[in-house]
């Protein structure tokens, strides 16, 4: 019933109580309470006595056909697409799903418990106002098979945003997508038990801000931005969802056959840290030095006291926009 109600009201036009009653097959007297119970509090529902109900500005709900229209030849790389109304996390949904050998993509109209790097919460602004995507993919078991995968997915997200028309998008190692140094999207890679002998199952989670991700500035510990703020136009949600999925599927296929080495040049062009003075914090240490790009394993290389060290993971902060005079 929720989906039917949203499909009716998503056009942003007024619909009378009688029309909604007929559409849902419910008595008119219970429509006000039904709408209140069905619709998420984040959905702005307006009521005028002589006109009925509407969602101001409407909602662009995700539609399988519109998403598939953007995939092109990448359609053959996907076995299953799901669109959920609400879920705690699209990645958790796939991690808890019965083991399968299929490539599956899951979108959600709303996440209630999305998460990012270091298990931080990923804030969503409301129903139908963001993009939460997770992909279940299977990679052959081999040494260092996952090296650089998070970076490759970041590159794929940037390519999707560039195809959409955005410019000046950069990447911050290992998994942040930035616009003018503000976080626009993020990637999270997790491992799932595999049903395919000789393969590892990977869940790639991607969150993209279409609208301001929070009304509480203290809820996020870094500068953030969103598509609407950048373009000053309502985002084309289905087109963005399709472009993200297409570019990720193509990148995963290329990564499987060629490894991270095929993506190093692309990363270098998008690297927001390179030649900047940074601080990296790991569970074991805190170091400062000059970022010198990434190596063939996807590790961050940092020049520290004249010597180069490479890190697999860590929390990075830019201390200066350029390296110090003695660099």
PDB file of N, CA, C and O in Angstrom, residues 197-249:
ATOM      1  N   UNK A 197      32.466 -21.834  -5.286  1.00  0.00           N
ATOM      2  CA  UNK A 197      33.818 -22.352  -5.007  1.00  0.00           C
ATOM      3  C   UNK A 197      34.873 -21.650  -5.849  1.00  0.00           C
ATOM      4  O   UNK A 197      34.701 -21.422  -7.042  1.00  0.00           O
ATOM      5  N   UNK A 198      35.980 -21.277  -5.177  1.00  0.00           N
ATOM      6  CA  UNK A 198      37.060 -20.603  -5.887  1.00  0.00           C
ATOM      7  C   UNK A 198      36.865 -19.114  -6.047  1.00  0.00           C
ATOM      8  O   UNK A 198      37.677 -18.437  -6.679  1.00  0.00           O
ATOM      9  N   UNK A 199      35.782 -18.576  -5.462  1.00  0.00           N
ATOM     10  CA  UNK A 199      35.494 -17.147  -5.563  1.00  0.00           C
ATOM     11  C   UNK A 199      35.244 -16.556  -4.183  1.00  0.00           C
ATOM     12  O   UNK A 199      34.827 -17.250  -3.258  1.00  0.00           O
ATOM     13  N   UNK A 200      35.485 -15.258  -4.056  1.00  0.00           N
ATOM     14  CA  UNK A 200      35.123 -14.492  -2.864  1.00  0.00           C
ATOM     15  C   UNK A 200      33.959 -13.572  -3.214  1.00  0.00           C
ATOM     16  O   UNK A 200      33.931 -12.989  -4.297  1.00  0.00           O
ATOM     17  N   UNK A 201      33.014 -13.452  -2.294  1.00  0.00           N
ATOM     18  CA  UNK A 201      31.861 -12.577  -2.508  1.00  0.00           C
ATOM     19  C   UNK A 201      32.108 -11.237  -1.827  1.00  0.00           C
ATOM     20  O   UNK A 201      32.430 -11.181  -0.636  1.00  0.00           O
ATOM     21  N   UNK A 202      31.961 -10.170  -2.595  1.00  0.00           N
ATOM     22  CA  UNK A 202      32.238  -8.819  -2.113  1.00  0.00           C
ATOM     23  C   UNK A 202      30.960  -7.996  -2.175  1.00  0.00           C
ATOM     24  O   UNK A 202      30.212  -8.067  -3.149  1.00  0.00           O
ATOM     25  N   UNK A 203      30.716  -7.216  -1.128  1.00  0.00           N
ATOM     26  CA  UNK A 203      29.599  -6.269  -1.140  1.00  0.00           C
ATOM     27  C   UNK A 203      30.170  -4.858  -1.196  1.00  0.00           C
ATOM     28  O   UNK A 203      30.921  -4.450  -0.316  1.00  0.00           O
ATOM     29  N   UNK A 204      29.844  -4.146  -2.272  1.00  0.00           N
ATOM     30  CA  UNK A 204      30.309  -2.769  -2.459  1.00  0.00           C
ATOM     31  C   UNK A 204      29.150  -1.828  -2.145  1.00  0.00           C
ATOM     32  O   UNK A 204      28.122  -1.847  -2.819  1.00  0.00           O
ATOM     33  N   UNK A 205      29.293  -1.028  -1.114  1.00  0.00           N
ATOM     34  CA  UNK A 205      28.259  -0.059  -0.737  1.00  0.00           C
ATOM     35  C   UNK A 205      28.648   1.335  -1.187  1.00  0.00           C
ATOM     36  O   UNK A 205      29.786   1.770  -0.985  1.00  0.00           O
ATOM     37  N   UNK A 206      27.697   2.050  -1.795  1.00  0.00           N
ATOM     38  CA  UNK A 206      27.938   3.410  -2.284  1.00  0.00           C
ATOM     39  C   UNK A 206      26.808   4.323  -1.820  1.00  0.00           C
ATOM     40  O   UNK A 206      25.629   4.018  -2.016  1.00  0.00           O
ATOM     41  N   UNK A 207      27.175   5.412  -1.191  1.00  0.00           N
ATOM     42  CA  UNK A 207      26.200   6.424  -0.798  1.00  0.00           C
ATOM     43  C   UNK A 207      26.507   7.724  -1.517  1.00  0.00           C
ATOM     44  O   UNK A 207      27.650   8.181  -1.522  1.00  0.00           O
ATOM     45  N   UNK A 208      25.493   8.313  -2.153  1.00  0.00           N
ATOM     46  CA  UNK A 208      25.649   9.578  -2.882  1.00  0.00           C
ATOM     47  C   UNK A 208      24.633  10.583  -2.368  1.00  0.00           C
ATOM     48  O   UNK A 208      23.429  10.298  -2.327  1.00  0.00           O
ATOM     49  N   UNK A 209      25.110  11.759  -1.967  1.00  0.00           N
ATOM     50  CA  UNK A 209      24.225  12.811  -1.477  1.00  0.00           C
ATOM     51  C   UNK A 209      23.581  13.549  -2.647  1.00  0.00           C
ATOM     52  O   UNK A 209      24.278  14.199  -3.420  1.00  0.00           O
ATOM     53  N   UNK A 210      22.265  13.468  -2.746  1.00  0.00           N
ATOM     54  CA  UNK A 210      21.545  14.254  -3.749  1.00  0.00           C
ATOM     55  C   UNK A 210      21.066  15.573  -3.156  1.00  0.00           C
ATOM     56  O   UNK A 210      21.001  16.587  -3.846  1.00  0.00           O
ATOM     57  N   UNK A 211      20.693  15.534  -1.896  1.00  0.00           N
ATOM     58  CA  UNK A 211      20.271  16.729  -1.169  1.00  0.00           C
ATOM     59  C   UNK A 211      21.068  16.802   0.125  1.00  0.00           C
ATOM     60  O   UNK A 211      21.732  15.838   0.508  1.00  0.00           O
ATOM     61  N   UNK A 212      20.980  17.933   0.799  1.00  0.00           N
ATOM     62  CA  UNK A 212      21.705  18.134   2.048  1.00  0.00           C
ATOM     63  C   UNK A 212      21.496  16.932   2.959  1.00  0.00           C
ATOM     64  O   UNK A 212      20.364  16.632   3.332  1.00  0.00           O
ATOM     65  N   UNK A 213      22.574  16.234   3.326  1.00  0.00           N
ATOM     66  CA  UNK A 213      22.417  14.973   4.043  1.00  0.00           C
ATOM     67  C   UNK A 213      21.997  15.082   5.489  1.00  0.00           C
ATOM     68  O   UNK A 213      21.687  14.081   6.115  1.00  0.00           O
ATOM     69  N   UNK A 214      21.982  16.254   6.071  1.00  0.00           N
ATOM     70  CA  UNK A 214      21.584  16.376   7.469  1.00  0.00           C
ATOM     71  C   UNK A 214      21.165  17.801   7.783  1.00  0.00           C
ATOM     72  O   UNK A 214      21.618  18.763   7.171  1.00  0.00           O
ATOM     73  N   UNK A 215      20.265  17.935   8.735  1.00  0.00           N
ATOM     74  CA  UNK A 215      19.887  19.258   9.228  1.00  0.00           C
ATOM     75  C   UNK A 215      20.669  19.604  10.490  1.00  0.00           C
ATOM     76  O   UNK A 215      20.526  20.687  11.023  1.00  0.00           O
ATOM     77  N   UNK A 216      21.475  18.673  10.956  1.00  0.00           N
ATOM     78  CA  UNK A 216      22.269  18.886  12.163  1.00  0.00           C
ATOM     79  C   UNK A 216      23.744  18.972  11.785  1.00  0.00           C
ATOM     80  O   UNK A 216      24.370  17.958  11.491  1.00  0.00           O
ATOM     81  N   UNK A 217      24.351  20.166  11.788  1.00  0.00           N
ATOM     82  CA  UNK A 217      25.749  20.304  11.360  1.00  0.00           C
ATOM     83  C   UNK A 217      26.727  19.555  12.231  1.00  0.00           C
ATOM     84  O   UNK A 217      27.852  19.279  11.821  1.00  0.00           O
ATOM     85  N   UNK A 218      26.332  19.171  13.448  1.00  0.00           N
ATOM     86  CA  UNK A 218      27.242  18.454  14.338  1.00  0.00           C
ATOM     87  C   UNK A 218      27.174  16.943  14.133  1.00  0.00           C
ATOM     88  O   UNK A 218      27.947  16.203  14.720  1.00  0.00           O
ATOM     89  N   UNK A 219      26.237  16.494  13.282  1.00  0.00           N
ATOM     90  CA  UNK A 219      26.065  15.054  13.075  1.00  0.00           C
ATOM     91  C   UNK A 219      27.126  14.484  12.146  1.00  0.00           C
ATOM     92  O   UNK A 219      27.314  13.282  12.083  1.00  0.00           O
ATOM     93  N   UNK A 220      27.808  15.347  11.391  1.00  0.00           N
ATOM     94  CA  UNK A 220      28.835  14.898  10.457  1.00  0.00           C
ATOM     95  C   UNK A 220      30.128  15.621  10.789  1.00  0.00           C
ATOM     96  O   UNK A 220      30.152  16.831  10.959  1.00  0.00           O
ATOM     97  N   UNK A 221      31.231  14.864  10.880  1.00  0.00           N
ATOM     98  CA  UNK A 221      32.484  15.462  11.354  1.00  0.00           C
ATOM     99  C   UNK A 221      33.375  15.935  10.211  1.00  0.00           C
ATOM    100  O   UNK A 221      34.576  16.073  10.389  1.00  0.00           O
ATOM    101  N   UNK A 222      32.801  16.181   9.012  1.00  0.00           N
ATOM    102  CA  UNK A 222      33.574  16.724   7.911  1.00  0.00           C
ATOM    103  C   UNK A 222      32.646  17.530   7.003  1.00  0.00           C
ATOM    104  O   UNK A 222      31.418  17.404   7.063  1.00  0.00           O
ATOM    105  N   UNK A 223      33.259  18.369   6.173  1.00  0.00           N
ATOM    106  CA  UNK A 223      32.467  19.178   5.257  1.00  0.00           C
ATOM    107  C   UNK A 223      31.822  18.283   4.207  1.00  0.00           C
ATOM    108  O   UNK A 223      32.470  17.404   3.653  1.00  0.00           O
ATOM    109  N   UNK A 224      30.536  18.487   3.948  1.00  0.00           N
ATOM    110  CA  UNK A 224      29.814  17.668   2.979  1.00  0.00           C
ATOM    111  C   UNK A 224      29.117  18.562   1.961  1.00  0.00           C
ATOM    112  O   UNK A 224      28.912  19.750   2.185  1.00  0.00           O
ATOM    113  N   UNK A 225      28.756  17.960   0.836  1.00  0.00           N
ATOM    114  CA  UNK A 225      27.996  18.678  -0.177  1.00  0.00           C
ATOM    115  C   UNK A 225      27.039  17.702  -0.839  1.00  0.00           C
ATOM    116  O   UNK A 225      26.977  16.525  -0.469  1.00  0.00           O
ATOM    117  N   UNK A 226      26.271  18.170  -1.816  1.00  0.00           N
ATOM    118  CA  UNK A 226      25.266  17.338  -2.458  1.00  0.00           C
ATOM    119  C   UNK A 226      25.015  17.838  -3.877  1.00  0.00           C
ATOM    120  O   UNK A 226      25.371  18.971  -4.224  1.00  0.00           O
ATOM    121  N   UNK A 227      24.414  17.004  -4.697  1.00  0.00           N
ATOM    122  CA  UNK A 227      24.183  17.314  -6.105  1.00  0.00           C
ATOM    123  C   UNK A 227      23.324  18.572  -6.271  1.00  0.00           C
ATOM    124  O   UNK A 227      23.616  19.439  -7.094  1.00  0.00           O
ATOM    125  N   UNK A 228      22.294  18.691  -5.458  1.00  0.00           N
ATOM    126  CA  UNK A 228      21.394  19.846  -5.568  1.00  0.00           C
ATOM    127  C   UNK A 228      22.130  21.146  -5.263  1.00  0.00           C
ATOM    128  O   UNK A 228      21.941  22.151  -5.951  1.00  0.00           O
ATOM    129  N   UNK A 229      22.972  21.132  -4.251  1.00  0.00           N
ATOM    130  CA  UNK A 229      23.724  22.341  -3.897  1.00  0.00           C
ATOM    131  C   UNK A 229      24.724  22.721  -4.993  1.00  0.00           C
ATOM    132  O   UNK A 229      24.964  23.897  -5.245  1.00  0.00           O
ATOM    133  N   UNK A 230      25.286  21.713  -5.653  1.00  0.00           N
ATOM    134  CA  UNK A 230      26.292  21.961  -6.686  1.00  0.00           C
ATOM    135  C   UNK A 230      25.641  22.505  -7.962  1.00  0.00           C
ATOM    136  O   UNK A 230      26.103  23.488  -8.542  1.00  0.00           O
ATOM    137  N   UNK A 231      24.562  21.877  -8.401  1.00  0.00           N
ATOM    138  CA  UNK A 231      23.957  22.229  -9.688  1.00  0.00           C
ATOM    139  C   UNK A 231      22.804  23.218  -9.587  1.00  0.00           C
ATOM    140  O   UNK A 231      22.390  23.783 -10.597  1.00  0.00           O
ATOM    141  N   UNK A 232      22.268  23.387  -8.376  1.00  0.00           N
ATOM    142  CA  UNK A 232      21.112  24.280  -8.169  1.00  0.00           C
ATOM    143  C   UNK A 232      19.897  23.822  -8.968  1.00  0.00           C
ATOM    144  O   UNK A 232      19.048  24.628  -9.361  1.00  0.00           O
ATOM    145  N   UNK A 233      19.807  22.525  -9.218  1.00  0.00           N
ATOM    146  CA  UNK A 233      18.693  21.928  -9.951  1.00  0.00           C
ATOM    147  C   UNK A 233      18.274  20.640  -9.246  1.00  0.00           C
ATOM    148  O   UNK A 233      19.098  19.987  -8.613  1.00  0.00           O
ATOM    149  N   UNK A 234      17.006  20.247  -9.369  1.00  0.00           N
ATOM    150  CA  UNK A 234      16.599  18.954  -8.807  1.00  0.00           C
ATOM    151  C   UNK A 234      17.373  17.821  -9.478  1.00  0.00           C
ATOM    152  O   UNK A 234      17.405  17.740 -10.707  1.00  0.00           O
ATOM    153  N   UNK A 235      18.020  16.960  -8.726  1.00  0.00           N
ATOM    154  CA  UNK A 235      18.782  15.867  -9.322  1.00  0.00           C
ATOM    155  C   UNK A 235      17.879  14.882 -10.074  1.00  0.00           C
ATOM    156  O   UNK A 235      16.734  14.644  -9.675  1.00  0.00           O
ATOM    157  N   UNK A 236      18.408  14.324 -11.159  1.00  0.00           N
ATOM    158  CA  UNK A 236      17.709  13.272 -11.906  1.00  0.00           C
ATOM    159  C   UNK A 236      18.083  11.944 -11.260  1.00  0.00           C
ATOM    160  O   UNK A 236      19.074  11.308 -11.610  1.00  0.00           O
ATOM    161  N   UNK A 237      17.271  11.521 -10.340  1.00  0.00           N
ATOM    162  CA  UNK A 237      17.643  10.423  -9.447  1.00  0.00           C
ATOM    163  C   UNK A 237      17.811   9.090 -10.172  1.00  0.00           C
ATOM    164  O   UNK A 237      18.765   8.359  -9.933  1.00  0.00           O
ATOM    165  N   UNK A 238      16.884   8.745 -11.066  1.00  0.00           N
ATOM    166  CA  UNK A 238      16.994   7.479 -11.781  1.00  0.00           C
ATOM    167  C   UNK A 238      18.178   7.466 -12.738  1.00  0.00           C
ATOM    168  O   UNK A 238      18.854   6.449 -12.895  1.00  0.00           O
ATOM    169  N   UNK A 239      18.432   8.606 -13.377  1.00  0.00           N
ATOM    170  CA  UNK A 239      19.577   8.666 -14.285  1.00  0.00           C
ATOM    171  C   UNK A 239      20.876   8.487 -13.506  1.00  0.00           C
ATOM    172  O   UNK A 239      21.768   7.745 -13.919  1.00  0.00           O
ATOM    173  N   UNK A 240      20.993   9.167 -12.380  1.00  0.00           N
ATOM    174  CA  UNK A 240      22.192   9.032 -11.558  1.00  0.00           C
ATOM    175  C   UNK A 240      22.345   7.603 -11.056  1.00  0.00           C
ATOM    176  O   UNK A 240      23.449   7.043 -11.069  1.00  0.00           O
ATOM    177  N   UNK A 241      21.255   6.985 -10.622  1.00  0.00           N
ATOM    178  CA  UNK A 241      21.316   5.609 -10.144  1.00  0.00           C
ATOM    179  C   UNK A 241      21.806   4.680 -11.251  1.00  0.00           C
ATOM    180  O   UNK A 241      22.667   3.818 -11.025  1.00  0.00           O
ATOM    181  N   UNK A 242      21.278   4.855 -12.467  1.00  0.00           N
ATOM    182  CA  UNK A 242      21.684   4.017 -13.589  1.00  0.00           C
ATOM    183  C   UNK A 242      23.131   4.226 -13.986  1.00  0.00           C
ATOM    184  O   UNK A 242      23.860   3.260 -14.264  1.00  0.00           O
ATOM    185  N   UNK A 243      23.585   5.479 -13.999  1.00  0.00           N
ATOM    186  CA  UNK A 243      24.970   5.777 -14.361  1.00  0.00           C
ATOM    187  C   UNK A 243      25.936   5.212 -13.323  1.00  0.00           C
ATOM    188  O   UNK A 243      27.003   4.683 -13.670  1.00  0.00           O
ATOM    189  N   UNK A 244      25.584   5.316 -12.059  1.00  0.00           N
ATOM    190  CA  UNK A 244      26.427   4.749 -11.005  1.00  0.00           C
ATOM    191  C   UNK A 244      26.557   3.242 -11.174  1.00  0.00           C
ATOM    192  O   UNK A 244      27.665   2.685 -11.142  1.00  0.00           O
ATOM    193  N   UNK A 245      25.426   2.585 -11.349  1.00  0.00           N
ATOM    194  CA  UNK A 245      25.437   1.129 -11.473  1.00  0.00           C
ATOM    195  C   UNK A 245      26.214   0.694 -12.715  1.00  0.00           C
ATOM    196  O   UNK A 245      27.034  -0.234 -12.657  1.00  0.00           O
ATOM    197  N   UNK A 246      25.989   1.367 -13.828  1.00  0.00           N
ATOM    198  CA  UNK A 246      26.687   1.012 -15.069  1.00  0.00           C
ATOM    199  C   UNK A 246      28.192   1.131 -14.922  1.00  0.00           C
ATOM    200  O   UNK A 246      28.941   0.190 -15.236  1.00  0.00           O
ATOM    201  N   UNK A 247      28.663   2.265 -14.438  1.00  0.00           N
ATOM    202  CA  UNK A 247      30.101   2.484 -14.327  1.00  0.00           C
ATOM    203  C   UNK A 247      30.743   1.542 -13.311  1.00  0.00           C
ATOM    204  O   UNK A 247      31.879   1.092 -13.508  1.00  0.00           O
ATOM    205  N   UNK A 248      30.033   1.223 -12.253  1.00  0.00           N
ATOM    206  CA  UNK A 248      30.576   0.286 -11.261  1.00  0.00           C
ATOM    207  C   UNK A 248      30.684  -1.123 -11.839  1.00  0.00           C
ATOM    208  O   UNK A 248      31.689  -1.813 -11.631  1.00  0.00           O
ATOM    209  N   UNK A 249      29.670  -1.570 -12.573  1.00  0.00           N
ATOM    210  CA  UNK A 249      29.705  -2.909 -13.166  1.00  0.00           C
ATOM    211  C   UNK A 249      30.833  -3.034 -14.190  1.00  0.00           C
ATOM    212  O   UNK A 249      31.553  -4.038 -14.219  1.00  0.00           O
TER     213      UNK A 249
END
